[in-house]
PDB file of C-alpha atoms in Angstrom:
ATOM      1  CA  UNK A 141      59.653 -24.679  -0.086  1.00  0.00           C
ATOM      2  CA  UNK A 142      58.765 -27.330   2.569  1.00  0.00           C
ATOM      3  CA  UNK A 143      59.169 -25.050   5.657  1.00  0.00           C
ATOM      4  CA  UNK A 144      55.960 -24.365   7.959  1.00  0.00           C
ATOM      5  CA  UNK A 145      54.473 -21.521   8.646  1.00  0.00           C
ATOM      6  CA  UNK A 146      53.794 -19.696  12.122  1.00  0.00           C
ATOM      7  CA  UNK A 147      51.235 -17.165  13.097  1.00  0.00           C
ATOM      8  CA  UNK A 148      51.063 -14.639  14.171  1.00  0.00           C
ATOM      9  CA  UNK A 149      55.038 -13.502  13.261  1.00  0.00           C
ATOM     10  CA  UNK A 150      55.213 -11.487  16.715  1.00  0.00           C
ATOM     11  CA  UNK A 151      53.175 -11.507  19.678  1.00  0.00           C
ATOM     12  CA  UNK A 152      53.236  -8.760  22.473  1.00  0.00           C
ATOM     13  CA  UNK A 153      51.411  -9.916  25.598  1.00  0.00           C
ATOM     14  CA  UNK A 154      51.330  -8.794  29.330  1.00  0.00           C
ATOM     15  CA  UNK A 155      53.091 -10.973  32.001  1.00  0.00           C
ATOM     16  CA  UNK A 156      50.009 -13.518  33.081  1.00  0.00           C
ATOM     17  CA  UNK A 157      48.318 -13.274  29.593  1.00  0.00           C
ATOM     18  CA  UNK A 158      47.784 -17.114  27.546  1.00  0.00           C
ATOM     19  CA  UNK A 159      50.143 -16.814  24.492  1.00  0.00           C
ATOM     20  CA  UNK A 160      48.774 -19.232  21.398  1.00  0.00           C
ATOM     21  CA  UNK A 161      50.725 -19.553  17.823  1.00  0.00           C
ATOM     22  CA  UNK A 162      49.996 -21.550  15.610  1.00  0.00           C
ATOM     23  CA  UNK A 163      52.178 -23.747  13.182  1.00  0.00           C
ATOM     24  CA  UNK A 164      50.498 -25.224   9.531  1.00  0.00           C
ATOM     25  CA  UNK A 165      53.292 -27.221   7.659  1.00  0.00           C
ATOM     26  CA  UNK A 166      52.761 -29.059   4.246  1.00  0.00           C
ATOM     27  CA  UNK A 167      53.960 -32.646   4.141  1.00  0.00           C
ATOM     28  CA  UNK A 168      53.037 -35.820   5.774  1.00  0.00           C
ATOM     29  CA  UNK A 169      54.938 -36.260   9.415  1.00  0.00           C
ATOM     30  CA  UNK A 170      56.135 -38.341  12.016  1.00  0.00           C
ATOM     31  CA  UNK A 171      55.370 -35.832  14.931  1.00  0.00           C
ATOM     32  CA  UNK A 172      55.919 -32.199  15.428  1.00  0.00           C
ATOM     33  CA  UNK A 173      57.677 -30.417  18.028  1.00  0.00           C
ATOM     34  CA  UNK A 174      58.250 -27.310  19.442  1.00  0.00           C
ATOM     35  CA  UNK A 175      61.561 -25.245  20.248  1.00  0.00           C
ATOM     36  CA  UNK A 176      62.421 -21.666  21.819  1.00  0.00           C
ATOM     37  CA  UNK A 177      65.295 -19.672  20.827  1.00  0.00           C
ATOM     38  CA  UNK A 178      66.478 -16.535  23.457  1.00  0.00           C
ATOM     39  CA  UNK A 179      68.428 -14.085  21.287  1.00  0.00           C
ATOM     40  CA  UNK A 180      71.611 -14.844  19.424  1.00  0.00           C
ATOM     41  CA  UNK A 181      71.196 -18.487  21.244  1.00  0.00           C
ATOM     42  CA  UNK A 182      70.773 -22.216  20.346  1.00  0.00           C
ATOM     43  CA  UNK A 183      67.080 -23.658  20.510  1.00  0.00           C
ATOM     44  CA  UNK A 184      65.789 -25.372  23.825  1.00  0.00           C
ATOM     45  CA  UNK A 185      63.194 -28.392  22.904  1.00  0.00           C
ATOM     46  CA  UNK A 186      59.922 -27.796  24.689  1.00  0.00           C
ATOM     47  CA  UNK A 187      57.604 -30.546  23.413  1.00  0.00           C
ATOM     48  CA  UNK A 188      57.454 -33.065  20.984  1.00  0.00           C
ATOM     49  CA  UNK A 189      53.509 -34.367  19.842  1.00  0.00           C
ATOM     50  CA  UNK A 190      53.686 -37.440  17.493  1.00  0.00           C
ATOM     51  CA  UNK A 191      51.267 -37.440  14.625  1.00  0.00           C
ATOM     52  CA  UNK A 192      48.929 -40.092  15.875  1.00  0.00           C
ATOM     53  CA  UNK A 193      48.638 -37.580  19.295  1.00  0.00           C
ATOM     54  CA  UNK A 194      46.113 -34.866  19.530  1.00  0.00           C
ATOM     55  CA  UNK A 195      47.187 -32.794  22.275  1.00  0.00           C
ATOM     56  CA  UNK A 196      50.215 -32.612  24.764  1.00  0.00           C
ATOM     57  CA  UNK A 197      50.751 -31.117  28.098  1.00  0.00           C
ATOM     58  CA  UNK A 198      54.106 -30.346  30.057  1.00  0.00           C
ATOM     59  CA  UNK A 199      53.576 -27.569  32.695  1.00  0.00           C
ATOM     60  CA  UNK A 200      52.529 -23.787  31.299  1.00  0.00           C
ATOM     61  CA  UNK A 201      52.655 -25.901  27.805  1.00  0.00           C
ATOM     62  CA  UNK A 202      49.374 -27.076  25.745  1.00  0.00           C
ATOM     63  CA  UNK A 203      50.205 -28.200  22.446  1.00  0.00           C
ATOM     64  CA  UNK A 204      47.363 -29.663  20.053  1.00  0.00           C
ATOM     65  CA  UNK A 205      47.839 -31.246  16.480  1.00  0.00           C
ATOM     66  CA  UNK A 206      45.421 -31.590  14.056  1.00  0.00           C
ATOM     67  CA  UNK A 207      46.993 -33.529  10.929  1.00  0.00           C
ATOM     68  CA  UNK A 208      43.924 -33.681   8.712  1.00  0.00           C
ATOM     69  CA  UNK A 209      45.009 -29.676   8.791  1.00  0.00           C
ATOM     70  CA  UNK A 210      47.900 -30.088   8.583  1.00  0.00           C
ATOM     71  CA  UNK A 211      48.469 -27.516  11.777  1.00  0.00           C
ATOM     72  CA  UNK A 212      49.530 -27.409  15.329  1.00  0.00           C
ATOM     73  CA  UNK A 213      49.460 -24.882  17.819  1.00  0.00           C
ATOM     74  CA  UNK A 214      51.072 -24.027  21.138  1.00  0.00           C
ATOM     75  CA  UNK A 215      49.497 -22.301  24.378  1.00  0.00           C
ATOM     76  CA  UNK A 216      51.613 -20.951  27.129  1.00  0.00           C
ATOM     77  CA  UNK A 217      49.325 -20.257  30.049  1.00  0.00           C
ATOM     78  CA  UNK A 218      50.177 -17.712  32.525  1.00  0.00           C
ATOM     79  CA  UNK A 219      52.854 -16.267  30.704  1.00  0.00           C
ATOM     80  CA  UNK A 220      56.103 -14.716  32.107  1.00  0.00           C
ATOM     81  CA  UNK A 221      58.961 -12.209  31.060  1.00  0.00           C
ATOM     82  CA  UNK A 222      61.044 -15.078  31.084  1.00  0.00           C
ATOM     83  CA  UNK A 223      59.081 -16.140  28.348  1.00  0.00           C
ATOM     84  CA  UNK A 224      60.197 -13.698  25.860  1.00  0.00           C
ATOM     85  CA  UNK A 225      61.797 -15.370  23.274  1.00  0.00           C
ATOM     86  CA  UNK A 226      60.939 -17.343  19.283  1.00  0.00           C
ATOM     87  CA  UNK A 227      59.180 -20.320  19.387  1.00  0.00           C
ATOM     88  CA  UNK A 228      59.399 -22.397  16.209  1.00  0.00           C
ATOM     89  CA  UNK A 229      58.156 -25.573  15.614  1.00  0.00           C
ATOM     90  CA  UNK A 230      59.419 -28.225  13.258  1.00  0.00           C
ATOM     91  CA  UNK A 231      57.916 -31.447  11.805  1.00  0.00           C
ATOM     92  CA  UNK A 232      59.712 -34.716  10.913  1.00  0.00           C
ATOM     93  CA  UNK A 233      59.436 -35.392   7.575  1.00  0.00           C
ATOM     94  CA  UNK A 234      57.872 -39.072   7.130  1.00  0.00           C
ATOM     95  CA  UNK A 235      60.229 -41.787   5.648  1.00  0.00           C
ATOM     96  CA  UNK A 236      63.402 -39.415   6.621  1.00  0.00           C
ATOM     97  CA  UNK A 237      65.198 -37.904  10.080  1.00  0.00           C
ATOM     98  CA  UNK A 238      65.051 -34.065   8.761  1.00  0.00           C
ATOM     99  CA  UNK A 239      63.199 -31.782  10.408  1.00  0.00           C
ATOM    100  CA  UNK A 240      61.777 -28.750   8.792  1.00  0.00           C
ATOM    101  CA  UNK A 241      60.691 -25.717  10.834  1.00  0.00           C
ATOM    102  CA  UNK A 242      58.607 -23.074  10.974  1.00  0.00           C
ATOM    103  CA  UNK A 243      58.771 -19.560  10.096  1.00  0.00           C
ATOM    104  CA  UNK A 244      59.183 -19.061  14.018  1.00  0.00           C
ATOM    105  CA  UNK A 245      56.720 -16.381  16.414  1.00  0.00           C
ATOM    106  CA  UNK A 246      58.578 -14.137  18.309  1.00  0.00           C
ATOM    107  CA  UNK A 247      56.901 -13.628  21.491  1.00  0.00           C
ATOM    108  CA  UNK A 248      57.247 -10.802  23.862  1.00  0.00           C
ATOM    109  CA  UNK A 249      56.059 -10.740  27.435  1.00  0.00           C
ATOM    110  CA  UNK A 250      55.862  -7.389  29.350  1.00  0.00           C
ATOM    111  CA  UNK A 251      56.544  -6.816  32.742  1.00  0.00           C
TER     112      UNK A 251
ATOM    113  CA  UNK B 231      69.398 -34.493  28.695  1.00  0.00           C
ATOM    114  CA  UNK B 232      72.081 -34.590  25.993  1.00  0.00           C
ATOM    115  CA  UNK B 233      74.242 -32.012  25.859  1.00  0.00           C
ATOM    116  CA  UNK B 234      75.466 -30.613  22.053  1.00  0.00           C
ATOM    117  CA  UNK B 235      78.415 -28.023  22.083  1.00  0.00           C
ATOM    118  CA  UNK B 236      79.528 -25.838  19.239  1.00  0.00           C
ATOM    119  CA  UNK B 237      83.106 -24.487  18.867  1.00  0.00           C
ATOM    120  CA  UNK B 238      83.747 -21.484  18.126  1.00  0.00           C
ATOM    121  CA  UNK B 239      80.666 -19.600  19.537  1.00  0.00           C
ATOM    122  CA  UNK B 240      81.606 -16.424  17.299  1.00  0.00           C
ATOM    123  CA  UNK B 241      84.594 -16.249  14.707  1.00  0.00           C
ATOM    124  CA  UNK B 242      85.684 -13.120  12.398  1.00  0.00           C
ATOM    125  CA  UNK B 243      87.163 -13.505   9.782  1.00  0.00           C
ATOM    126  CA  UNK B 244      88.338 -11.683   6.701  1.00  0.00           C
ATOM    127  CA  UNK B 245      87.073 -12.711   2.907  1.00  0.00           C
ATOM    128  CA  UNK B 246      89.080 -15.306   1.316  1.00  0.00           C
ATOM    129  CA  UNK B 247      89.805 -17.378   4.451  1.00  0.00           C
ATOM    130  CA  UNK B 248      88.255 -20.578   5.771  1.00  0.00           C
ATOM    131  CA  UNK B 249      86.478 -20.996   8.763  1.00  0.00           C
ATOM    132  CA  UNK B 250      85.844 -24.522  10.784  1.00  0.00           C
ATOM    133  CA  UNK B 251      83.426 -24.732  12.778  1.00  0.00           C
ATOM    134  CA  UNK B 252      82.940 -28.193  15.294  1.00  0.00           C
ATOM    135  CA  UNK B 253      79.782 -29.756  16.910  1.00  0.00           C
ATOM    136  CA  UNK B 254      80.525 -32.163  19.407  1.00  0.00           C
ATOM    137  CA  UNK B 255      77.619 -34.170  21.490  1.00  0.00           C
ATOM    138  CA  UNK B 256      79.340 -34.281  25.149  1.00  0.00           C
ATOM    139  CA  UNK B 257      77.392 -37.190  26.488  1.00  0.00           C
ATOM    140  CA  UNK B 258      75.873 -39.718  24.243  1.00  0.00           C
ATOM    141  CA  UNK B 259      76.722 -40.917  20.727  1.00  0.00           C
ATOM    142  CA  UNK B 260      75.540 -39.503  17.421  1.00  0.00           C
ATOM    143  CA  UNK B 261      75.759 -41.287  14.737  1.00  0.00           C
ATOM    144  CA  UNK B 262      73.820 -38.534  12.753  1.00  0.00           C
ATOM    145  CA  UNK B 263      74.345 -34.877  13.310  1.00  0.00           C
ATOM    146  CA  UNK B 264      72.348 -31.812  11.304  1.00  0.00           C
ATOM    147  CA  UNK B 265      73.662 -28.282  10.254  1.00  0.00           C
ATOM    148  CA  UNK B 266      71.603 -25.246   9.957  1.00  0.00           C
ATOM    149  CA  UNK B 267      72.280 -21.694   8.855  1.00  0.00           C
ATOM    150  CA  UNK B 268      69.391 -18.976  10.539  1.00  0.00           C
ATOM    151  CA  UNK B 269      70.345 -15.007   9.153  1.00  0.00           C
ATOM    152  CA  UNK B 270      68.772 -13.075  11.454  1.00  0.00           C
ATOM    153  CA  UNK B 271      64.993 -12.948  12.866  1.00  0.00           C
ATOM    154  CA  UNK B 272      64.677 -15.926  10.547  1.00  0.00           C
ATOM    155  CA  UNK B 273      63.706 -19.708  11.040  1.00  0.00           C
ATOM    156  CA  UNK B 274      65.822 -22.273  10.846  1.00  0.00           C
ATOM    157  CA  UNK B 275      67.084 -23.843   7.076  1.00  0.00           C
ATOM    158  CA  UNK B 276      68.342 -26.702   7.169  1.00  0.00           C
ATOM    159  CA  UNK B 277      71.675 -27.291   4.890  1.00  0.00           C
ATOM    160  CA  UNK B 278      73.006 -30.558   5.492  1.00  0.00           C
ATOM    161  CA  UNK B 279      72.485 -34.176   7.340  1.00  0.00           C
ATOM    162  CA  UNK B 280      76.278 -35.320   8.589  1.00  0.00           C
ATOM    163  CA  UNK B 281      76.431 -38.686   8.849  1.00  0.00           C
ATOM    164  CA  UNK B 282      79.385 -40.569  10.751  1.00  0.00           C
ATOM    165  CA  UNK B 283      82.006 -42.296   8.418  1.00  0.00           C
ATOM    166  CA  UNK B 284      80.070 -41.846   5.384  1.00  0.00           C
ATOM    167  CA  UNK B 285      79.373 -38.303   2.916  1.00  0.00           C
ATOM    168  CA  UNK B 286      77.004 -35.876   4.259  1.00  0.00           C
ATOM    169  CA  UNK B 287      73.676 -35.484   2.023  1.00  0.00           C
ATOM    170  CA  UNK B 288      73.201 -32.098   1.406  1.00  0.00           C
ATOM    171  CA  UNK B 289      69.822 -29.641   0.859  1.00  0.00           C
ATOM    172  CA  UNK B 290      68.986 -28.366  -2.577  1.00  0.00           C
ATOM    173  CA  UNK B 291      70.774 -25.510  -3.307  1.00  0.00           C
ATOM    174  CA  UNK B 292      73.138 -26.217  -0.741  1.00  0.00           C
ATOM    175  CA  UNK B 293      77.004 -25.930  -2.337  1.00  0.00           C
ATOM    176  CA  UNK B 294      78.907 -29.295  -1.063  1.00  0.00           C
ATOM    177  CA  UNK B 295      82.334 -27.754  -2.047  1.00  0.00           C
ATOM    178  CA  UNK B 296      81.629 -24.498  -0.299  1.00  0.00           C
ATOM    179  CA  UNK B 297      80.704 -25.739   2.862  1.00  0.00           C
ATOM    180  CA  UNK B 298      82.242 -29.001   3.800  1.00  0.00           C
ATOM    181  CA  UNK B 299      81.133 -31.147   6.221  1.00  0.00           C
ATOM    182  CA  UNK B 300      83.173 -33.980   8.143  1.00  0.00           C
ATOM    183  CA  UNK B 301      81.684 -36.728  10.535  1.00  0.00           C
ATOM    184  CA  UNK B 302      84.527 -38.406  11.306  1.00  0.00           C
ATOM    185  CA  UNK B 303      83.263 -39.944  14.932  1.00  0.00           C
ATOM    186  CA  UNK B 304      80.594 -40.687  16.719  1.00  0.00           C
ATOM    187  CA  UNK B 305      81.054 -37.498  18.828  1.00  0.00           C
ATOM    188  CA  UNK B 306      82.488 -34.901  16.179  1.00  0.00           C
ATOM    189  CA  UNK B 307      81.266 -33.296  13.136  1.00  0.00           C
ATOM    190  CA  UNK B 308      82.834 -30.623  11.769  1.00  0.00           C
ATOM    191  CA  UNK B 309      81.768 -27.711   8.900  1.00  0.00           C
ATOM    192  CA  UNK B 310      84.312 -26.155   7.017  1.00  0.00           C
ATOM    193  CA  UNK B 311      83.115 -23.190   5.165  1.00  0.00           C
ATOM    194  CA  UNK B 312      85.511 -22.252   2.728  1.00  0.00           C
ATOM    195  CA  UNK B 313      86.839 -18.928   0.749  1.00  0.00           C
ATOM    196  CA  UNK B 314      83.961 -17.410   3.105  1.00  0.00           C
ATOM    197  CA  UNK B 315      82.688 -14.034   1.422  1.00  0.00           C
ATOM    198  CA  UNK B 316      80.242 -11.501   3.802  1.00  0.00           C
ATOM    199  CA  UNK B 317      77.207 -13.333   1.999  1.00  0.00           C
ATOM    200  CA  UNK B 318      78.428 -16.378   3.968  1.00  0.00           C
ATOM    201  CA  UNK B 319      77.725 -14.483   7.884  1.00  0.00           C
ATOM    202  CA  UNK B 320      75.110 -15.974   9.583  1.00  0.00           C
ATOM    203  CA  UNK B 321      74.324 -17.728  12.658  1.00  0.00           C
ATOM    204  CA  UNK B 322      74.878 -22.082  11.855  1.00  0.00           C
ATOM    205  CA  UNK B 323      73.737 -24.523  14.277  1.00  0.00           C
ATOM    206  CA  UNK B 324      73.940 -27.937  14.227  1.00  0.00           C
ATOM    207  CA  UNK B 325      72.072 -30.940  16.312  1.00  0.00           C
ATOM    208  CA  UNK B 326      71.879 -34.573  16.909  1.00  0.00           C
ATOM    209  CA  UNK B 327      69.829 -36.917  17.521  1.00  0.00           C
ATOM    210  CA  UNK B 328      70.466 -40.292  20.240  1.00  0.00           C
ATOM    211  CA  UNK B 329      70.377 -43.534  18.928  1.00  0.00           C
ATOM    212  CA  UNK B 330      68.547 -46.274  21.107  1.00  0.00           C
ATOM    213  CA  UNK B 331      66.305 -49.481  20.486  1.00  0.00           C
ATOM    214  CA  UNK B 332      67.450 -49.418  17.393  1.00  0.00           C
ATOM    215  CA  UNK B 333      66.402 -46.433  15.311  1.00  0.00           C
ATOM    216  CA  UNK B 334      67.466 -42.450  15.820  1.00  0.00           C
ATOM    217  CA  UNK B 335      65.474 -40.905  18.649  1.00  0.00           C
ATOM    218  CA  UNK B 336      62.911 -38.045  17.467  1.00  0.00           C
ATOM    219  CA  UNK B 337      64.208 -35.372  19.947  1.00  0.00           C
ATOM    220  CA  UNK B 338      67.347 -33.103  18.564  1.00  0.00           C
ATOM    221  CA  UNK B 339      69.523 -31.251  20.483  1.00  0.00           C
ATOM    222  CA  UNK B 340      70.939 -28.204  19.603  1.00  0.00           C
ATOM    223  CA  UNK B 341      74.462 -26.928  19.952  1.00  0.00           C
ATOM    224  CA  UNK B 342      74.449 -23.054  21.334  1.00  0.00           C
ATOM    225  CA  UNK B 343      75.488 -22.151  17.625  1.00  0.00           C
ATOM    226  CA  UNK B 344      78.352 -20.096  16.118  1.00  0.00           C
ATOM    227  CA  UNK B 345      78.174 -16.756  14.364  1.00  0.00           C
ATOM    228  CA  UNK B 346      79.568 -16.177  11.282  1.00  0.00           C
ATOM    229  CA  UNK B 347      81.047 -12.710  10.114  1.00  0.00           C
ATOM    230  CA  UNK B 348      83.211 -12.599   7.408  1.00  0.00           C
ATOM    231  CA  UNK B 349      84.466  -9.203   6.649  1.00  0.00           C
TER     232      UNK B 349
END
């Protein structure tokens, strides 16, 4: 299988806590990027990091890549309840428009 | 940003029967649109690439007659899964992707998805 994998699989952190999963996938790619997904719901883009990029910033979000790893990984600083939710990321296959994504982190942020 | 709906958000339905389900991108064209299938607390698997007025290329392992996809314009696709049996419940989502300066745009938006529950 070409999907990525995410660690860890479930994260339990208190509100204000950093939050970091990671993301190692197994084919060449175009750029990675990273989605949420609240329960039952579609999947929100967060941040995309092409593959000649090294790290990313948009608000509470640090995303690094490191392609001779073949791994990314995502940092929510300061977390909140709000931020409860799966967080997958998904890499662009080179040559094609697919996406393949992770195994997913499901992150839970208490009060 | 773009906006991708899904229609129905949640359909019963009894074994046997087919169920079609539409993805529509409400403000910007798509000539390429995605569908997933994601059983729960799992990623993401990716089951076909719609393509407008042309066949849609479909994933290993992936049955073309049992789930049957239709792009017929550059705002619709639709995915027709058919003589649906309980195996066939799940959640399905499907994107797209903007065309501009002349290549499809990395970012894809996601419709809210639809679940599946065939009885």
């Amino acid at each position: 299988s070409q999907q990525g994998e995410e660690d860890p699989q479930a994260l339990s952190i208190q509100e204000g806590e950093n939050a970091t999963m990671n993301c190692s996938y197994k084919t060449s790619i175009n750029n990675l990027q990273w989605y949420r997904q609240n329960s039952g719901r579609g999947l929100v883009h967060l941040i995309l990091i092409r593959s000649n990029e090294r790290e990313k910033h948009s608000g509470r979000l640090r995303v690094t890549l490191d392609t001779s790893k073949k791994s990314s990984s995502l940092l929510i600083t300061a977390s909140r309840a709000a931020d409860t939710a799966s967080y997958f990321c998904a890499t662009a296959i080179s040559g094609t428009y697919k996406y393949i994504f992770g195994t997913g982190t499901r992150l839970k942020v208490l009060a | 940003g773009a906006v991708v709906s899904q229609h129905p958000s949640r359909v019963i339905c009894k074994s046997g029967t087919s169920v079609k389900i539409e993805c529509r991108s409400l403000d910007f064209q798509a000539t390429t649109m995605f569908w997933y299938r994601q059983f729960p607390k799992q990623s993401l698997m990716l089951m076909a690439t719609s393509n407008e007025g042309s066949k849609a290329t479909y994933e290993q392992g992936v049955e073309k007659d049992k789930f049957l996809i239709n792009h017929a314009s550059l705002t619709l696709s639709t995915l027709t899964v058919t003589s649906a049996h309980p195996e066939d419940s799940s959640f399905y989502i499907c994107s797209a992707s903007e065309w501009g300066a002349g290549r499809l745009q990395e970012t894809q938006y996601f419709g809210p998805g639809t679940r599946l529950l065939v009885l």
